[in-house]
Coordinates of C-alpha atoms in Angstrom, one line a residue:
M566 CA -14.2 10.8 -35.0
R567 CA -12.3 12.2 -32.2
M568 CA -8.8 11.8 -31.0
A569 CA -7.5 9.5 -29.7
R570 CA -7.4 9.8 -25.6
V571 CA -5.6 9.2 -22.4
L572 CA -7.4 10.3 -19.5
C573 CA -5.9 10.2 -15.9
D574 CA -8.1 10.8 -13.1
P575 CA -8.2 14.1 -10.8
S576 CA -5.5 12.9 -8.5
V577 CA -3.0 12.9 -11.2
P578 CA -0.7 15.3 -11.6
L579 CA -1.7 16.6 -15.8
E580 CA 1.1 18.2 -16.8
L581 CA 4.1 15.3 -15.7
T582 CA 1.4 12.8 -18.1
R583 CA 1.2 14.9 -21.3
D584 CA 5.0 15.2 -21.6
V585 CA 5.5 11.8 -20.8
L586 CA 3.3 10.9 -23.7
T587 CA 4.9 14.2 -25.8
S588 CA 6.5 11.8 -28.8
T589 CA 3.1 10.6 -28.8
G590 CA 0.7 12.8 -30.4
I591 CA -1.8 11.5 -28.2
T592 CA -4.4 13.9 -25.7
V593 CA -4.0 13.7 -22.8
E594 CA -7.2 14.6 -20.1
R595 CA -8.2 14.9 -16.5
S596 CA -11.2 12.6 -15.7
A597 CA -12.8 11.2 -13.1
P598 CA -14.9 7.9 -12.6
P599 CA -17.1 6.4 -14.2
W600 CA -15.0 6.7 -17.8
S601 CA -17.1 6.1 -21.5
G602 CA -16.0 7.4 -24.9
E603 CA -15.4 5.3 -27.7
D604 CA -11.9 7.2 -28.6
V605 CA -10.0 6.4 -25.3
I606 CA -7.8 3.9 -25.5
A607 CA -5.7 4.6 -21.4
L608 CA -6.7 5.0 -18.0
V609 CA -3.9 6.6 -15.8
S610 CA -5.6 5.6 -12.3
F611 CA -5.8 5.6 -8.7
A612 CA -9.3 5.6 -8.5
P613 CA -11.0 2.3 -9.0
V614 CA -11.7 0.8 -12.2
T615 CA -14.5 -1.3 -12.7
A616 CA -15.9 -3.3 -15.2
A617 CA -18.7 -1.3 -16.4
D618 CA -16.3 1.1 -17.3
V619 CA -14.1 -1.3 -19.3
E620 CA -16.7 -1.9 -21.0
R621 CA -17.7 1.4 -22.0
L622 CA -14.1 1.7 -23.4
P623 CA -13.7 -0.2 -26.5
A624 CA -10.9 1.5 -27.7
L625 CA -9.2 0.9 -23.9
R626 CA -5.7 -1.3 -24.6
V627 CA -4.0 0.1 -21.5
I628 CA -4.4 0.5 -17.7
A629 CA -1.5 2.4 -15.4
A630 CA -1.9 2.2 -11.4
P631 CA 0.7 4.9 -10.5
S632 CA 0.9 3.0 -7.2
V633 CA 2.0 -1.1 -6.3
G634 CA -0.8 -1.4 -5.9
Y635 CA -3.6 -2.8 -8.4
D636 CA -6.5 -3.9 -6.5
H637 CA -8.8 -1.3 -7.4
V638 CA -8.3 -2.8 -11.5
D639 CA -10.7 -4.8 -12.8
V640 CA -7.5 -6.6 -14.0
D641 CA -9.9 -9.8 -14.5
V642 CA -11.6 -8.1 -17.4
A643 CA -9.0 -6.3 -18.7
T644 CA -7.6 -9.4 -19.6
R645 CA -9.8 -11.0 -21.2
R646 CA -11.3 -7.2 -23.5
G647 CA -7.4 -7.9 -24.7
V648 CA -5.9 -4.7 -22.3
W649 CA -2.5 -4.3 -20.0
V650 CA -2.8 -3.5 -16.7
C651 CA 0.6 -2.4 -15.6
N652 CA 1.8 -0.5 -11.9
V653 CA 4.8 0.8 -10.2
P654 CA 6.2 -1.0 -7.3
D655 CA 9.4 -0.8 -6.5
Y656 CA 8.7 3.3 -7.2
C657 CA 8.1 3.5 -2.7
V658 CA 10.0 1.4 -0.9
D659 CA 11.8 3.5 1.2
E660 CA 9.0 6.0 2.2
M661 CA 7.1 3.0 2.8
A662 CA 9.8 1.3 5.5
D663 CA 10.6 4.3 6.5
H664 CA 6.7 5.0 7.4
A665 CA 6.3 2.1 8.6
L666 CA 9.2 2.2 11.4
A667 CA 8.1 5.8 11.9
L668 CA 5.2 4.7 12.8
L669 CA 6.7 1.8 15.5
L670 CA 8.8 3.6 17.0
A671 CA 5.9 6.3 18.1
L672 CA 4.0 3.4 19.4
V673 CA 7.5 1.6 21.5
R674 CA 7.9 4.7 23.2
G675 CA 4.5 6.0 23.3
V676 CA 4.4 9.7 20.5
V677 CA 1.5 10.5 20.1
E678 CA 0.2 9.6 23.8
L679 CA 2.3 11.7 25.4
D680 CA 2.5 14.8 23.1
R681 CA -1.4 15.0 23.7
S682 CA -0.5 14.3 27.8
V683 CA 1.4 17.7 27.6
R684 CA -1.6 19.2 25.1
E685 CA -3.8 18.1 28.2
G686 CA -1.5 19.9 30.3
L687 CA 0.0 17.4 32.1
W688 CA 4.0 16.2 32.8
S689 CA 4.8 12.9 33.5
H690 CA 7.2 10.5 31.4
D691 CA 4.3 7.6 32.1
A692 CA 1.6 8.7 30.2
A693 CA 1.7 6.7 27.3
G694 CA 2.1 4.4 29.7
P695 CA 5.1 0.8 30.2
L696 CA 6.8 1.5 27.4
P697 CA 9.8 -1.3 26.8
R698 CA 13.3 -1.1 25.3
L699 CA 13.3 -0.8 21.7
S700 CA 16.1 -3.4 21.6
D701 CA 14.2 -5.7 23.2
V702 CA 10.9 -6.2 20.7
R703 CA 10.4 -8.5 18.8
L704 CA 9.6 -8.0 15.6
G705 CA 7.4 -9.8 12.6
V706 CA 7.2 -9.0 9.5
I707 CA 4.4 -10.6 7.4
G708 CA 5.3 -10.0 4.0
F709 CA 9.0 -10.0 2.7
G710 CA 8.5 -9.2 -0.6
R711 CA 10.8 -5.1 -1.4
I712 CA 9.1 -3.2 1.7
G713 CA 9.1 -6.3 4.6
R714 CA 12.1 -6.6 2.9
A715 CA 13.3 -3.3 3.8
L716 CA 11.9 -2.7 7.0
A717 CA 13.4 -6.2 8.0
A718 CA 17.0 -4.3 7.1
R719 CA 16.5 -1.3 9.3
A720 CA 14.6 -2.5 12.6
R721 CA 17.8 -5.1 12.9
A722 CA 19.7 -2.2 12.5
L723 CA 18.2 -1.1 15.9
A724 CA 18.4 -4.4 17.0
M725 CA 15.7 -5.7 16.8
E726 CA 15.2 -9.1 16.3
V727 CA 13.1 -10.0 13.4
S728 CA 11.5 -13.4 12.1
A729 CA 9.3 -12.6 8.4
H730 CA 6.8 -15.0 7.1
D731 CA 5.4 -14.9 4.0
S732 CA 4.2 -17.6 1.5
L733 CA 5.9 -16.7 -2.1
V734 CA 10.1 -16.4 -0.2
S735 CA 11.8 -20.2 1.2
D736 CA 13.1 -20.1 4.3
A737 CA 16.6 -19.9 3.0
E738 CA 16.0 -16.3 1.1
I739 CA 14.8 -15.1 3.8
A740 CA 17.3 -16.7 6.3
A741 CA 19.8 -15.1 4.6
E742 CA 19.0 -11.5 5.1
G743 CA 19.8 -12.5 8.9
V744 CA 15.9 -13.1 9.9
N745 CA 13.9 -15.4 11.1
P746 CA 11.9 -17.5 8.9
M747 CA 8.6 -18.6 10.5
A748 CA 5.4 -20.0 9.9
L749 CA 2.8 -17.3 10.7
T750 CA 1.5 -18.6 13.8
E751 CA 4.7 -18.9 15.2
L752 CA 5.2 -15.4 14.3
L753 CA 2.4 -13.9 15.5
R754 CA 3.1 -16.3 19.5
S755 CA 5.8 -15.4 19.5
S756 CA 6.1 -11.3 18.3
T757 CA 5.9 -8.3 20.2
A758 CA 5.2 -5.9 17.4
V759 CA 4.1 -7.3 13.4
S760 CA 4.1 -5.5 10.4
V761 CA 2.1 -6.0 7.7
H762 CA 3.6 -6.1 3.7
V763 CA 1.3 -8.1 1.8
P764 CA -0.8 -6.7 -1.8
L765 CA -4.8 -7.2 -0.6
T766 CA -5.8 -10.1 -2.5
D767 CA -8.8 -12.9 -2.7
E768 CA -7.0 -15.7 -0.2
T769 CA -5.2 -12.3 1.6
R770 CA -8.2 -10.6 2.7
G771 CA -9.3 -10.6 6.7
L772 CA -5.7 -12.2 6.7
L773 CA -5.6 -10.8 10.8
G774 CA -8.6 -11.7 11.9
A775 CA -9.9 -12.1 15.3
R776 CA -8.4 -15.6 16.3
E777 CA -4.4 -15.0 14.7
L778 CA -4.8 -11.6 16.8
A779 CA -5.3 -13.3 19.9
L780 CA -2.4 -15.3 19.0
L781 CA -0.3 -11.6 19.8
P782 CA 1.3 -11.7 22.9
K783 CA -0.3 -9.7 25.6
G784 CA 0.9 -5.8 24.8
A785 CA 1.5 -6.7 21.2
Y786 CA 2.0 -3.4 18.7
V787 CA -0.4 -4.0 15.8
V788 CA 0.6 -1.7 12.5
N789 CA -0.3 -1.9 8.6
V790 CA 0.7 0.0 6.5
S791 CA -0.6 -1.9 3.6
R792 CA -4.0 -2.5 3.1
G793 CA -7.1 -2.2 5.4
G794 CA -8.6 -4.9 4.6
L795 CA -5.7 -7.1 5.3
V796 CA -6.7 -6.6 9.1
D797 CA -10.0 -7.1 10.5
S798 CA -10.9 -3.5 12.1
A799 CA -13.8 -4.3 14.4
A800 CA -11.2 -7.3 15.7
L801 CA -8.3 -5.0 15.7
L802 CA -9.5 -2.1 17.8
E803 CA -11.7 -4.7 20.2
A804 CA -8.0 -6.1 21.3
L805 CA -6.6 -2.4 21.7
A806 CA -9.7 -1.5 24.0
R807 CA -9.5 -4.7 25.8
G808 CA -5.6 -3.7 26.4
R809 CA -4.6 -7.3 24.7
L810 CA -2.6 -4.8 22.4
G811 CA 0.1 -2.1 23.6
G812 CA -0.9 -0.3 20.6
V813 CA -1.9 -0.4 16.9
A814 CA -0.5 2.0 13.5
L815 CA -2.3 3.0 10.5
D816 CA -2.0 4.1 7.3
V817 CA -4.7 2.6 6.0
L818 CA -8.4 2.5 6.2
E819 CA -11.3 -0.1 4.2
V820 CA -12.8 3.0 4.0
E821 CA -10.8 5.9 2.0
P822 CA -11.4 8.2 2.7
P823 CA -13.2 8.1 5.9
A824 CA -17.0 8.6 5.3
P825 CA -19.8 10.0 7.9
G826 CA -20.6 6.1 8.0
S827 CA -17.6 5.1 8.2
P828 CA -15.5 7.6 10.3
A829 CA -11.3 7.1 11.3
P830 CA -11.3 5.4 14.4
S831 CA -9.8 7.0 17.8
A832 CA -9.3 5.3 20.7
R833 CA -5.8 5.0 23.6
R834 CA -2.5 4.0 21.5
L835 CA -4.0 4.5 18.2
I836 CA -2.0 5.9 14.9
V837 CA -3.9 6.5 12.1
T838 CA -2.2 8.9 8.9
P839 CA -4.0 9.2 5.7
H840 CA -2.0 6.6 3.3
A841 CA 0.8 8.7 3.6
G842 CA 3.3 6.0 4.0
W843 CA 4.3 6.5 0.2
Y844 CA 4.8 9.6 -0.3
S845 CA 8.0 12.1 -0.6
E846 CA 8.2 14.4 -2.8
R847 CA 10.4 12.1 -5.0
A848 CA 7.9 9.2 -5.2
H849 CA 4.9 11.0 -6.2
E850 CA 7.0 12.1 -9.2
E851 CA 8.4 8.7 -10.1
A852 CA 4.7 6.9 -9.6
H853 CA 3.1 9.5 -11.7
R854 CA 6.0 9.7 -14.4
R855 CA 6.6 5.7 -14.7
A856 CA 2.6 5.1 -14.9
G857 CA 2.3 7.7 -17.7
E858 CA 5.6 5.2 -19.5
S859 CA 3.7 2.3 -19.6
V860 CA 1.1 3.7 -21.4
R861 CA 4.0 5.0 -23.7
D862 CA 5.3 2.0 -23.8
V863 CA 1.5 0.2 -25.8
L864 CA 1.2 2.9 -27.3
E865 CA 4.3 2.5 -29.2
G866 CA 3.5 -0.7 -29.9
R867 CA 6.2 -2.0 -26.9
R868 CA 5.2 -4.1 -23.9
P869 CA 4.7 -2.1 -20.5
R870 CA 6.7 -2.2 -18.2
N871 CA 5.6 -3.6 -15.0
A872 CA 2.6 -5.0 -16.6
V873 CA 1.2 -7.4 -14.0
N874 CA -0.9 -8.9 -17.0
E875 CA -1.2 -11.2 -20.1
P876 CA -4.1 -9.5 -21.9
V877 CA -5.6 -12.4 -24.2
A878 CA -5.5 -9.6 -27.2
S879 CA -2.7 -7.0 -26.0
G880 CA -2.9 -4.2 -28.9
G881 CA -6.4 -2.8 -29.3
R882 CA -9.5 -4.4 -30.2

């Protein structure tokens, strides 16, 4: 049998992962799914890891996602097969909060529409339509984890009134941050801008659909830098087209990258960025280094840092 291997998807910096795993003596290779091999003991991947992939890897012990989200991994199957699943939950908190705020500011100040108008030969201060004063924005933060809290702090520093909803965080904890705790319905009705910061699960998929979007005040802004499936895209774009929303900014789409059958949406007062909210040079290095460290933990007999599951029979089969 070949020496045990660790496979990294094509997006993973191979040399960095090799450096982290030097002490293990394990072979580290780049590969693309679907994965297979009786000697593969670890995957480092942002690409999907399906039940079929796990079944084809009988020696697999750990899957490390160099990301906050891990909805691309079939965690249930991995858990049943005794495979650890790990993420990196806090490598890009500042970057994500900064990106969400940047998108919100671009909407509130009409930056992208004004730029487009100048490039089209116009020179008008109101080319983006009516713009509010930033301190008049009532921001609703949906999800009050690390990133939601960081965004709330930034928004409060800019004199915005901030409310938050999170079913897993107590009202007292939210209020302690100087933020108004609210039920989701109340938050939507009272916020002139909302930003979504929850993980994508079966419970949160379609969290903001046509009914929820209709609760927002006319002219409200919607920012989503978390996962495309959290918001009903068709309902969102329809509300924007009908003038119910004042602007939408998305760093995530349901199909990434866009494909011929699912192109990137395009509309007035719509900003789309290419799932780049997490990115800085420092965050990029940290995410991959820490994913590799989780793999090293397992291979050296330790519980991995940032495990998201408890395998039925960890440590191999």
